Short mmCIF file of C-alpha atoms in Angstrom, two decimals:
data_model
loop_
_atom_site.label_atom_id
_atom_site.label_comp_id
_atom_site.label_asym_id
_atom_site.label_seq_id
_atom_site.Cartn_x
_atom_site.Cartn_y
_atom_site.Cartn_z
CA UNK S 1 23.17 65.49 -295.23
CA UNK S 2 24.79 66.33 -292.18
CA UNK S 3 26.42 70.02 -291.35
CA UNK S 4 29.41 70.28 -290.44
CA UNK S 5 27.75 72.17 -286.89
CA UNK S 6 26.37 68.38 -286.38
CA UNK S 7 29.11 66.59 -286.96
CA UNK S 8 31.18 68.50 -284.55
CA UNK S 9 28.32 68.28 -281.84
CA UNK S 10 28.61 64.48 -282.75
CA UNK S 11 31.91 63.89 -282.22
CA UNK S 12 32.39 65.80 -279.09
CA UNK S 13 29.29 63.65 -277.77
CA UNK S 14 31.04 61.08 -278.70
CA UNK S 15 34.43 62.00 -276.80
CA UNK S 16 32.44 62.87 -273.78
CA UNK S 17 30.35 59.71 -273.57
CA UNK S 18 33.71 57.36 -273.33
CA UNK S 19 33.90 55.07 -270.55
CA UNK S 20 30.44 56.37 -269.17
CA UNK S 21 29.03 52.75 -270.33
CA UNK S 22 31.67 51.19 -267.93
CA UNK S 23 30.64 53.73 -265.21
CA UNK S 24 27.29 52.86 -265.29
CA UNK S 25 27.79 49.16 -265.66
CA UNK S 26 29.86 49.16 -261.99
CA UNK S 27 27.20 51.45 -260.33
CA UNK S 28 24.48 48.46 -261.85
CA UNK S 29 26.83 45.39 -260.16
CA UNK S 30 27.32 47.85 -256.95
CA UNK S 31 23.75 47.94 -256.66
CA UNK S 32 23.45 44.60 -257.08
CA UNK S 33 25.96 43.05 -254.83
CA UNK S 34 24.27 45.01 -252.05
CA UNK S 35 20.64 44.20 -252.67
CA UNK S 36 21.82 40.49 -252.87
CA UNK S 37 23.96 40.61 -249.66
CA UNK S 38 21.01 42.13 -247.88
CA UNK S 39 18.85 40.04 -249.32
CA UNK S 40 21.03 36.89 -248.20
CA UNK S 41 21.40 37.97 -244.63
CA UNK S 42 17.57 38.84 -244.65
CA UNK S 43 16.87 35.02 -245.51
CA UNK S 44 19.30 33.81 -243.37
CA UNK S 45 17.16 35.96 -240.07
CA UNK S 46 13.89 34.62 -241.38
CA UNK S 47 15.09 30.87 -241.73
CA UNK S 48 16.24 31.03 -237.88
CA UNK S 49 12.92 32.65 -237.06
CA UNK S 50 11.05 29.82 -238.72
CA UNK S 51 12.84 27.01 -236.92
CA UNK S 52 12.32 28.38 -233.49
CA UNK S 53 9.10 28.80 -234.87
CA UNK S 54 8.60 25.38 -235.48
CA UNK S 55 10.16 24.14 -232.27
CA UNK S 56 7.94 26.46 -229.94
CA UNK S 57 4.68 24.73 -232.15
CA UNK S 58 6.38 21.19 -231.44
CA UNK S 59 6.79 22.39 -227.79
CA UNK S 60 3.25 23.65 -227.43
CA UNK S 61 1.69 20.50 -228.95
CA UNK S 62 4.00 18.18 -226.25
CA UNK S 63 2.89 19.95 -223.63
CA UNK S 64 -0.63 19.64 -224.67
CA UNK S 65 -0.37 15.61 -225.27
CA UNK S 66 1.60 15.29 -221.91
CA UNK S 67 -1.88 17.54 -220.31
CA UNK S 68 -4.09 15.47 -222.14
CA UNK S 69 -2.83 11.95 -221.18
CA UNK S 70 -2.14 12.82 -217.53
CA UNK S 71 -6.17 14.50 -217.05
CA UNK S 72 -7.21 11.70 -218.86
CA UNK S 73 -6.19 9.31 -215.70
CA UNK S 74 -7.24 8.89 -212.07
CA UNK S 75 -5.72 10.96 -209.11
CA UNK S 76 -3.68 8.24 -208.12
CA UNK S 77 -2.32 7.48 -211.77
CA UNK S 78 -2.02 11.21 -212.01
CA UNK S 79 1.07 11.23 -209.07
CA UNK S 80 2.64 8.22 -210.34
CA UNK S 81 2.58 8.87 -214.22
CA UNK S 82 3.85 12.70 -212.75
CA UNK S 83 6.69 11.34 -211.03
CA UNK S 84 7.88 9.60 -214.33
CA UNK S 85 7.49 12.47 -216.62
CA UNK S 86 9.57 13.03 -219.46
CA UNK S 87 10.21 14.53 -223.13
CA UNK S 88 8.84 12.30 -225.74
CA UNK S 89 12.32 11.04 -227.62
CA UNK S 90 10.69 12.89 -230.66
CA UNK S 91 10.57 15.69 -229.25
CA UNK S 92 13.78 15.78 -227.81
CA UNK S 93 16.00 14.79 -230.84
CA UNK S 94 14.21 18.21 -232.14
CA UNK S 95 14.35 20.25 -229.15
CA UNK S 96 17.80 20.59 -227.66
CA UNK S 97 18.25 20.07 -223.87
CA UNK S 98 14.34 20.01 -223.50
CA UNK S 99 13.15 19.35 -220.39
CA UNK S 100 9.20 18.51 -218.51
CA UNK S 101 8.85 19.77 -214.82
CA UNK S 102 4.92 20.00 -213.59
CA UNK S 103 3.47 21.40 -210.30
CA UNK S 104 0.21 20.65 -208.55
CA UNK S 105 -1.62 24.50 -207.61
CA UNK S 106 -4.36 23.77 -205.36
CA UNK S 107 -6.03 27.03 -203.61
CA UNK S 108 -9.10 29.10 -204.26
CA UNK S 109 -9.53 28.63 -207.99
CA UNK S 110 -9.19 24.95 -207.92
CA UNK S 111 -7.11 22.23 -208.25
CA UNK S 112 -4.45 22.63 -211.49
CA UNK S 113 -1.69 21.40 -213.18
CA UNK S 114 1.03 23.30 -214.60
CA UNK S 115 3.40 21.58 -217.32
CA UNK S 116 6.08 23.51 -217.92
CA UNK S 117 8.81 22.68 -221.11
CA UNK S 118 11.92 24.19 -221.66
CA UNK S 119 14.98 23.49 -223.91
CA UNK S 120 17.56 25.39 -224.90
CA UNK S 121 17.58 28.53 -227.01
CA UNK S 122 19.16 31.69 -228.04
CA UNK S 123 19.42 34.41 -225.06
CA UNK S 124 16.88 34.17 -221.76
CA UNK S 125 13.80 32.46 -222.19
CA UNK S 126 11.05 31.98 -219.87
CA UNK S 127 9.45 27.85 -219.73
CA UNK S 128 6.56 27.58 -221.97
CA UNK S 129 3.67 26.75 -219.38
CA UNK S 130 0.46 25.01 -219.93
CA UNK S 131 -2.32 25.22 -217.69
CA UNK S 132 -5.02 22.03 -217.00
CA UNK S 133 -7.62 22.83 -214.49
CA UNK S 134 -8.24 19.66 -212.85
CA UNK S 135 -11.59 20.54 -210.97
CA UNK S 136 -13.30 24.12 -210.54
CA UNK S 137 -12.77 24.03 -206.76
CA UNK S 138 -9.86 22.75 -204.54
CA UNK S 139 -10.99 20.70 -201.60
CA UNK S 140 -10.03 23.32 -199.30
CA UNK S 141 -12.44 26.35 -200.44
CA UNK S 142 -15.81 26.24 -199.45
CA UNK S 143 -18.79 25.94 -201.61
CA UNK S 144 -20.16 29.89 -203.10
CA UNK S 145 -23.33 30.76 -200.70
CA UNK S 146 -26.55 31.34 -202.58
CA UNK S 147 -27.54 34.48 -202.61
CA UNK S 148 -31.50 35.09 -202.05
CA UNK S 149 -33.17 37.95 -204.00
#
């Protein structure tokens, strides 16, 4: 049986504890509104990161087709197939505004060929560049002297 000391301390629990359990149900849908809205905008940062991810792969394996296919030819079919380079249309339905541009360096490392790519992307970026060395000399350096012991 129950005093009547316990059922006081009862009831004025009782009185006390009304409308805690709606208190504590809007702190719990507070909390969770936030952690989903951060959450949200978190997903929405990594999803851009992974396309620009994916278009600097795409851009890195053009540039290294275009290399391959233009070392793979002779000098002379180097110039010309240089003079008509361009995008892949692959490529540039992907990459917006994406454009090829190559140079010939020729001094005392060698002969090389720089393919650069660029397209069109959030703030300033820098051309990704790819580097093919064409020979290990140019044709104006001269041959190293040996050096006797």
């Amino acid at each position: 049986m129950m005093s009547k000391l316990e059922s006081q301390f009862q009831s004025q629990w009782a009185r006390s504890r009304k409308g805690a359990l709606l208190v504590e149900a809007l702190v719990a849908a507070t909390i969770l509104m936030v952690a989903v809205s951060l959450l949200s905008g978190a997903h929405h940062g990594l999803s851009k990161l992974w396309l620009e991810t994916r278009r600097h792969q795409l851009a890195t394996d053009e540039l290294s087709n275009q290399m391959e296919r233009v070392l793979a030819l002779s000098e002379q079919q180097q110039t010309q197939s240089l003079e008509s380079l361009q995008v892949t249309p692959e490529i540039a339905e992907i990459l917006p505004g994406a454009a090829l541009e190559a140079v010939w360096i020729d001094d005392s490392l060698g002969r090389r060929l720089v393919l650069k790519l660029n397209w069109q992307r959030r703030g300033a970026a820098q051309p990704l560049q790819l580097v093919g060395w064409v020979s290990g000399q140019s044709a104006s350096a001269q041959p190293p002297q040996e050096v006797q012991p």
